[in-house]
Short mmCIF file of C-alpha atoms and ligand atoms in Angstrom, two decimals:
data_model
loop_
_atom_site.label_atom_id
_atom_site.label_comp_id
_atom_site.label_asym_id
_atom_site.label_seq_id
_atom_site.Cartn_x
_atom_site.Cartn_y
_atom_site.Cartn_z
CA MET D 17 85.21 109.62 102.93
CA PRO D 18 88.22 111.79 103.31
CA LEU D 19 87.88 113.41 99.23
CA THR D 20 85.65 113.44 96.47
CA PRO D 21 85.67 112.46 93.72
CA ASP D 22 84.90 115.85 91.94
CA GLN D 23 87.82 117.02 94.79
CA ARG D 24 90.46 114.35 93.83
CA ALA D 25 89.54 115.52 90.18
CA GLU D 26 91.13 118.95 91.31
CA ILE D 27 93.87 117.44 92.43
CA GLU D 28 94.66 116.51 89.67
CA ALA D 29 94.64 119.22 87.47
CA ALA D 30 96.79 120.78 89.53
CA ARG D 31 99.37 118.06 89.84
CA ALA D 32 99.36 118.41 86.37
CA THR D 33 99.66 121.65 85.29
CA ALA D 34 103.75 122.44 85.91
CA GLN D 35 105.76 126.03 85.67
CA PRO D 36 109.32 126.27 84.95
CA THR D 37 111.38 127.77 88.20
CA LEU D 38 113.38 129.15 89.55
CA ARG D 39 113.43 128.68 92.65
CA ALA D 40 114.56 126.23 94.60
CA VAL D 41 112.64 122.59 94.41
CA SER D 42 113.15 119.48 96.23
CA PRO D 43 111.95 116.05 94.29
CA GLY D 44 110.58 114.25 96.88
CA MET D 45 108.12 116.88 98.03
CA GLU D 46 107.02 117.65 94.20
CA ALA D 47 105.72 114.23 94.39
CA HIS D 48 103.19 114.74 97.69
CA LEU D 49 102.16 118.06 96.35
CA TYR D 50 99.02 118.12 96.15
CA ARG D 51 98.04 114.51 97.22
CA ALA D 52 95.94 113.86 100.10
CA HIS D 53 97.13 111.43 102.76
CA GLU D 54 94.39 110.22 104.40
CA VAL D 55 94.15 110.11 107.53
CA LEU D 56 92.10 108.46 110.50
CA ASP D 57 88.55 108.15 109.43
CA HIS D 58 87.97 111.05 107.14
CA GLY D 59 90.80 112.99 107.92
CA PHE D 60 94.08 114.13 105.50
CA ILE D 61 96.51 116.13 104.75
CA ARG D 62 98.34 117.84 101.79
CA VAL D 63 100.79 119.93 101.19
CA ILE D 64 100.65 122.85 99.37
CA ASP D 65 102.82 124.74 99.38
CA TYR D 66 106.56 125.23 100.73
CA MET D 67 109.75 126.73 100.60
CA GLY D 68 113.27 125.95 100.89
CA ASP D 69 115.09 122.31 100.86
CA ASP D 70 118.08 121.47 102.06
CA SER D 71 120.93 123.33 100.61
CA ALA D 72 118.88 126.38 102.41
CA ILE D 73 119.22 125.99 105.40
CA VAL D 74 123.28 125.49 104.18
CA GLN D 75 122.94 128.65 102.67
CA ALA D 76 121.22 130.44 104.95
CA ALA D 77 123.76 129.18 107.30
CA ARG D 78 126.56 130.86 106.15
CA VAL D 79 125.08 133.88 104.45
CA SER D 80 126.43 132.74 100.96
CA TYR D 81 124.74 133.83 97.29
CA GLY D 82 124.63 130.25 95.70
CA ALA D 83 122.98 126.85 97.40
CA GLY D 84 124.83 125.66 99.57
CA THR D 85 127.92 123.51 98.75
CA LYS D 86 128.78 121.34 95.55
CA HIS D 87 129.64 119.06 98.77
CA VAL D 88 126.18 116.79 99.97
CA GLN D 89 128.56 115.72 102.37
CA ASN D 90 129.64 119.30 104.32
CA ASP D 91 125.58 120.60 103.81
CA GLU D 92 124.75 117.11 105.93
CA GLY D 93 127.46 117.56 108.89
CA LEU D 94 126.77 121.10 109.27
CA ILE D 95 123.37 120.28 108.72
CA ARG D 96 123.91 117.78 111.81
CA TYR D 97 125.87 120.31 114.03
CA LEU D 98 122.90 122.80 113.05
CA MET D 99 120.83 120.46 115.00
CA ARG D 100 123.46 119.26 117.61
CA HIS D 101 123.83 122.97 119.02
CA TRP D 102 119.69 124.33 118.15
CA HIS D 103 121.02 126.41 115.80
CA SER D 104 118.12 127.01 114.81
CA THR D 105 117.16 129.95 112.40
CA PRO D 106 118.32 128.47 109.32
CA PHE D 107 115.95 125.72 109.59
CA GLU D 108 113.04 128.53 109.68
CA MET D 109 114.41 129.66 106.18
CA CYS D 110 112.17 126.75 105.40
CA GLU D 111 107.94 126.98 104.90
CA ILE D 112 105.94 124.07 104.48
CA LYS D 113 101.41 124.96 104.28
CA LEU D 114 99.63 121.77 104.75
CA HIS D 115 95.55 121.93 104.02
CA VAL D 116 94.90 119.20 106.75
CA LYS D 117 91.46 117.60 107.94
CA LEU D 118 90.98 116.73 111.11
CA PRO D 119 88.18 116.13 114.15
CA VAL D 120 87.90 119.06 116.31
CA PHE D 121 89.30 117.42 119.97
CA VAL D 122 92.28 117.07 118.27
CA ALA D 123 92.57 120.77 116.45
CA ARG D 124 92.02 121.67 119.53
CA GLN D 125 95.49 119.86 120.20
CA TRP D 126 96.82 121.08 118.07
CA ILE D 127 95.57 125.08 118.21
CA ARG D 128 98.63 124.63 120.84
CA HIS D 129 100.68 125.32 118.32
CA ARG D 130 100.94 128.97 118.27
CA THR D 131 104.25 128.96 115.98
CA ALA D 132 101.43 128.44 113.54
CA ASN D 133 99.79 130.53 110.15
CA VAL D 134 96.29 128.72 110.78
CA ASN D 135 93.09 129.97 108.75
CA GLU D 136 90.05 127.70 109.96
CA TYR D 137 87.19 126.11 107.32
CA SER D 138 84.61 129.48 108.78
CA ALA D 139 81.84 126.99 110.30
CA ARG D 140 80.12 130.54 111.37
CA TYR D 141 80.18 131.31 107.11
CA SER D 142 79.44 127.20 106.33
CA ILE D 143 77.50 124.10 106.90
CA LEU D 144 79.48 121.46 108.71
CA ASP D 145 79.84 118.12 106.59
CA ARG D 146 78.00 115.09 108.10
CA GLU D 147 81.17 113.35 109.31
CA PHE D 148 82.40 111.93 112.71
CA TYR D 149 85.65 110.04 113.90
CA ILE D 150 84.86 106.78 115.15
CA PRO D 151 87.03 104.77 116.57
CA ALA D 152 88.46 101.67 114.98
CA PRO D 153 88.05 99.00 117.70
CA ASP D 154 91.95 98.87 118.07
CA GLN D 155 91.77 102.27 119.34
CA LEU D 156 89.14 101.78 121.68
CA ALA D 157 90.59 101.51 125.07
CA ALA D 158 89.84 102.27 128.27
CA GLN D 159 91.96 104.51 130.25
CA SER D 160 95.11 103.94 131.55
CA THR D 161 96.36 103.09 135.11
CA VAL D 162 99.87 104.24 135.42
CA ASN D 163 99.40 107.17 132.63
CA ASN D 164 96.28 109.64 133.21
CA GLN D 165 96.92 111.21 130.09
CA GLY D 166 96.63 107.91 128.50
CA ARG D 167 94.39 104.66 127.36
CA GLY D 168 95.54 101.33 128.28
CA ASP D 169 93.73 98.12 127.24
CA LEU D 170 91.50 97.37 124.41
CA LEU D 171 87.90 97.06 125.74
CA SER D 172 85.98 94.18 124.43
CA GLY D 173 82.99 92.61 124.04
CA PRO D 174 79.76 94.27 124.75
CA GLU D 175 81.17 97.16 126.02
CA ALA D 176 83.64 98.25 123.43
CA ALA D 177 80.28 96.75 121.30
CA ARG D 178 78.23 99.32 123.63
CA VAL D 179 80.38 102.56 123.62
CA LEU D 180 81.11 101.90 119.29
CA GLU D 181 77.22 102.08 120.03
CA THR D 182 76.91 105.90 121.41
CA LEU D 183 79.54 107.85 119.57
CA LYS D 184 77.12 106.42 116.17
CA ARG D 185 73.53 107.91 118.07
CA ASP D 186 75.17 110.72 119.69
CA ALA D 187 76.93 112.32 116.39
CA ALA D 188 74.06 110.98 114.27
CA GLN D 189 71.55 112.70 116.86
CA CYS D 190 73.33 116.36 117.18
CA TYR D 191 73.85 116.56 113.39
CA ASP D 192 70.31 116.08 113.24
CA ASP D 193 69.43 118.12 115.75
CA TYR D 194 72.05 121.33 113.69
CA GLU D 195 70.14 120.83 110.12
CA ALA D 196 66.85 120.47 112.38
CA MET D 197 68.56 124.38 113.99
CA LEU D 198 69.49 125.54 110.87
CA SER D 199 66.38 124.47 108.83
CA GLN D 200 64.51 127.78 106.87
CA ASP D 201 61.49 125.67 105.89
CA GLY D 202 58.54 126.85 107.80
CA GLN D 203 60.40 128.74 110.35
CA GLN D 204 63.43 131.05 110.90
CA GLY D 205 66.00 129.10 111.53
CA LEU D 206 68.95 129.90 113.74
CA ALA D 207 72.13 131.22 113.09
CA ARG D 208 75.29 128.75 111.64
CA GLU D 209 77.60 130.47 114.00
CA LEU D 210 75.27 129.24 117.40
CA ALA D 211 73.66 126.04 115.53
CA ARG D 212 77.38 124.79 115.67
CA MET D 213 77.50 124.59 119.35
CA ASN D 214 75.41 121.94 119.59
CA LEU D 215 77.93 119.94 117.52
CA PRO D 216 79.66 116.81 119.56
CA MET D 217 84.31 117.45 119.57
CA ASN D 218 84.28 113.98 117.08
CA ILE D 219 83.34 116.83 113.44
CA TYR D 220 85.46 117.11 111.53
CA THR D 221 87.27 120.30 110.57
CA GLN D 222 88.98 121.65 108.14
CA TRP D 223 92.39 124.80 107.83
CA TYR D 224 95.42 125.56 105.97
CA TRP D 225 98.86 125.72 108.24
CA LYS D 226 101.92 127.13 107.62
CA VAL D 227 105.04 127.10 109.60
CA ASP D 228 108.22 126.71 109.46
CA LEU D 229 110.83 123.59 108.98
CA HIS D 230 112.75 124.61 112.93
CA ASN D 231 109.26 124.41 114.57
CA LEU D 232 107.68 122.30 112.48
CA PHE D 233 110.72 119.58 113.82
CA HIS D 234 109.51 121.47 117.36
CA PHE D 235 105.08 120.19 116.88
CA LEU D 236 107.05 116.60 115.28
CA ARG D 237 109.08 115.98 118.18
CA LEU D 238 106.46 116.31 120.66
CA ARG D 239 102.97 114.92 118.51
CA ALA D 240 104.62 111.95 116.64
CA ASP D 241 106.32 110.84 119.94
CA HIS D 242 104.50 107.94 121.23
CA HIS D 243 104.13 109.65 125.25
CA ALA D 244 100.75 112.31 122.20
CA GLN D 245 96.98 111.01 122.03
CA TYR D 246 96.84 108.33 119.34
CA GLU D 247 95.07 110.66 116.80
CA ILE D 248 97.35 113.61 116.45
CA ARG D 249 99.94 110.86 116.18
CA VAL D 250 98.83 108.87 113.04
CA TYR D 251 98.84 112.98 110.92
CA ALA D 252 102.19 113.98 112.44
CA GLU D 253 103.57 111.07 111.01
CA ALA D 254 101.85 111.71 107.57
CA ILE D 255 103.72 114.71 108.25
CA ALA D 256 106.61 113.41 109.16
CA ALA D 257 106.65 111.21 105.93
CA CYS D 258 106.26 113.99 103.87
CA THR D 259 109.24 116.32 105.46
CA LYS D 260 111.21 113.02 104.99
CA ASP D 261 111.53 113.63 101.60
CA TRP D 262 110.83 116.77 101.77
CA VAL D 263 114.40 117.48 103.19
CA PRO D 264 116.33 114.34 103.94
CA ALA D 265 119.03 115.05 105.73
CA ALA D 266 117.42 118.07 108.03
CA TYR D 267 115.72 115.51 108.61
CA ALA D 268 117.67 113.00 108.80
CA ALA D 269 119.50 114.67 111.84
CA PHE D 270 116.22 115.04 113.69
CA GLU D 271 115.73 112.07 113.71
CA ASP D 272 119.47 110.99 114.94
CA TYR D 273 119.25 113.46 117.91
CA ARG D 274 115.59 114.61 118.42
CA MET D 275 113.00 112.12 118.08
CA GLY D 276 115.90 109.20 118.34
CA GLY D 277 118.15 110.94 121.02
CA THR D 278 117.19 112.05 125.34
CA THR D 279 118.68 115.12 127.53
CA LEU D 280 120.28 113.91 130.71
CA SER D 281 120.03 116.19 133.52
CA ALA D 282 123.28 116.66 135.75
CA LYS D 283 121.35 114.23 138.06
CA ALA D 284 121.39 111.35 135.16
CA MET D 285 124.77 111.78 133.94
CA ALA D 286 126.21 111.97 137.53
CA VAL D 287 124.80 107.84 137.44
CA LEU D 288 125.69 106.92 134.92
CA LYS D 289 128.87 108.27 135.28
CA ARG D 290 128.91 105.79 138.47
CA ARG D 291 127.65 103.33 136.56
CA LEU D 292 130.36 103.32 134.27
CA ALA D 293 132.80 103.01 136.71
CA GLY D 294 131.01 100.39 138.14
CA GLU D 295 128.72 100.95 140.55
CA ALA D 296 124.91 100.38 141.26
CA VAL D 297 123.18 102.87 141.70
CA GLY D 298 119.43 103.25 143.11
CA GLN D 299 116.73 105.21 142.98
CA GLU D 300 117.68 106.15 146.65
CA ASP D 301 121.09 107.21 146.15
CA SER D 302 120.14 108.40 142.81
CA GLY D 303 119.29 112.71 144.17
CA MET D 304 116.13 111.39 141.65
CA SER D 305 112.24 111.53 142.52
CA LYS D 306 110.86 108.41 141.53
CA GLY D 307 109.14 109.69 138.10
CA GLU D 308 112.76 111.05 137.31
CA TRP D 309 114.17 107.62 137.71
CA ARG D 310 111.40 105.83 135.91
CA GLU D 311 111.68 107.84 133.34
CA PHE D 312 115.45 107.53 133.24
CA VAL D 313 115.48 103.41 134.14
CA GLU D 314 113.09 104.37 131.17
CA VAL D 315 115.93 105.49 127.83
CA TRP D 316 118.99 103.67 130.81
CA GLY D 317 117.31 100.98 132.02
C1 LIG Z 406 101.71 114.63 126.17
C2 LIG Z 406 101.38 116.58 126.02
C3 LIG Z 406 100.96 116.79 126.84
C4 LIG Z 406 100.17 118.29 126.84
N1 LIG Z 406 98.99 118.25 128.12
C5 LIG Z 406 98.25 119.18 128.29
C6 LIG Z 406 97.67 119.35 129.16
O1 LIG Z 406 97.25 118.50 130.18
N2 LIG Z 406 97.31 120.80 129.40
C7 LIG Z 406 97.17 121.67 128.23
O2 LIG Z 406 96.93 122.85 128.69
N3 LIG Z 406 98.45 121.88 127.64
C8 LIG Z 406 99.34 120.55 127.41
N4 LIG Z 406 99.60 120.40 126.29
C9 LIG Z 406 100.06 121.49 124.97
C10 LIG Z 406 101.18 121.91 125.55
O3 LIG Z 406 101.63 122.20 127.11
C11 LIG Z 406 101.81 122.67 124.65
O4 LIG Z 406 101.25 123.42 125.18
C12 LIG Z 406 102.22 122.70 123.19
O5 LIG Z 406 102.34 121.26 123.02
C13 LIG Z 406 102.69 123.11 122.51
O6 LIG Z 406 104.01 123.40 122.66
P1 LIG Z 406 104.67 125.09 122.52
O7 LIG Z 406 103.92 125.61 123.63
O8 LIG Z 406 106.83 125.04 123.32
O9 LIG Z 406 104.90 125.23 120.79
P2 LIG Z 406 104.48 126.91 120.75
O10 LIG Z 406 103.36 127.49 120.52
O11 LIG Z 406 104.24 126.65 118.63
O12 LIG Z 406 106.16 127.33 121.00
C14 LIG Z 406 107.35 127.04 120.72
C15 LIG Z 406 108.20 127.66 121.55
O13 LIG Z 406 107.76 129.00 121.42
C16 LIG Z 406 108.25 129.72 122.71
N5 LIG Z 406 107.55 130.61 122.69
C17 LIG Z 406 106.10 130.49 121.39
N6 LIG Z 406 105.10 131.19 122.23
C18 LIG Z 406 105.58 132.34 123.45
C19 LIG Z 406 105.03 132.66 124.07
N7 LIG Z 406 103.19 133.14 123.68
N8 LIG Z 406 105.93 133.19 125.22
C20 LIG Z 406 106.60 132.49 125.10
N9 LIG Z 406 107.37 131.21 124.52
C21 LIG Z 406 106.36 131.35 123.64
C22 LIG Z 406 108.07 128.72 123.23
O14 LIG Z 406 110.05 128.81 123.41
C23 LIG Z 406 107.59 127.75 123.13
O15 LIG Z 406 107.78 126.23 123.12
C24 LIG Z 406 100.62 118.91 125.83
C25 LIG Z 406 100.84 118.04 124.82
C26 LIG Z 406 101.90 117.16 125.46
C27 LIG Z 406 102.99 116.35 123.82
#
């Protein structure tokens, strides 16, 4: 269970206390504030705080005194222009702070995004909970035969049952050993900072993660993409849904130019031009490698 009844009560209490403010408020984001959005079997993301809204991007771009312009269409047009031309610093004026509960192996991928601020639950100071990510049967897949970094067909029958059993058994065994080493019952008890090294990577950790909107978009582009591993992608998708409600105009531009758009190499542009002129072009006379051609054909057919 991602949250205990006490934690849910704390969240509801926090949501019940409102303060008048002169700061920019995004109605879409207010609806998410503090609430936990469940991810995987025990994880969640919840927005703890945010700064700025769509107007703050426009305001920073114009270095103006007020909040954007009076014309929403003008603001949206400017945001689209900024996104189209990689004018990134106005997007850095908005920030989001999240509380995330995630398996350690997902945290290892996530922490590679260096342009954020992180504070993680200390397993030197505290004892980790007995919570492990066990994939749902529809995610228990074999190694992909075409992508070295991906998964292919689902495991089935006795193999699927055996793998699930192994994952559960090993997690339980490691946690039992962790508790036994920590125990001070009739022994000194191993330090928490050492006992934790026996725990598997599917144990859950938690952190606060703060990032500006420009770098959040970079994170989402990489991790909400279908090439990203499912277990981090579902977190990115949950954050993307909140971001869409927070800064709808900026998110729409991001979806259009980054998630839905693509960049073309000079060679790819040349092939497209030749095709538009009616020429049949193959990989051999495209100047592209086989890998480049495969990716080109994935997008352009
Ligand atoms: C599908 C996928 C597969 C991956 N596979 C692997 C893998 O096999 N092995 C592996 O090690 N990683 C892998 N990664 C991680 C990847 O290489 C990046 O580390 C990760 O995506 C973070 O991206 P980033 O560095 O652009 O983000 P951030 O750290 O947030 O940085 C954002 C941008 O800021 C700039 N920047 C930040 N810090 C510096 C710096 N110190 N010096 C110069 N510029 C900086 C860069 O322009 C960078 O793009 C993979 C990522 C994905 C999405």
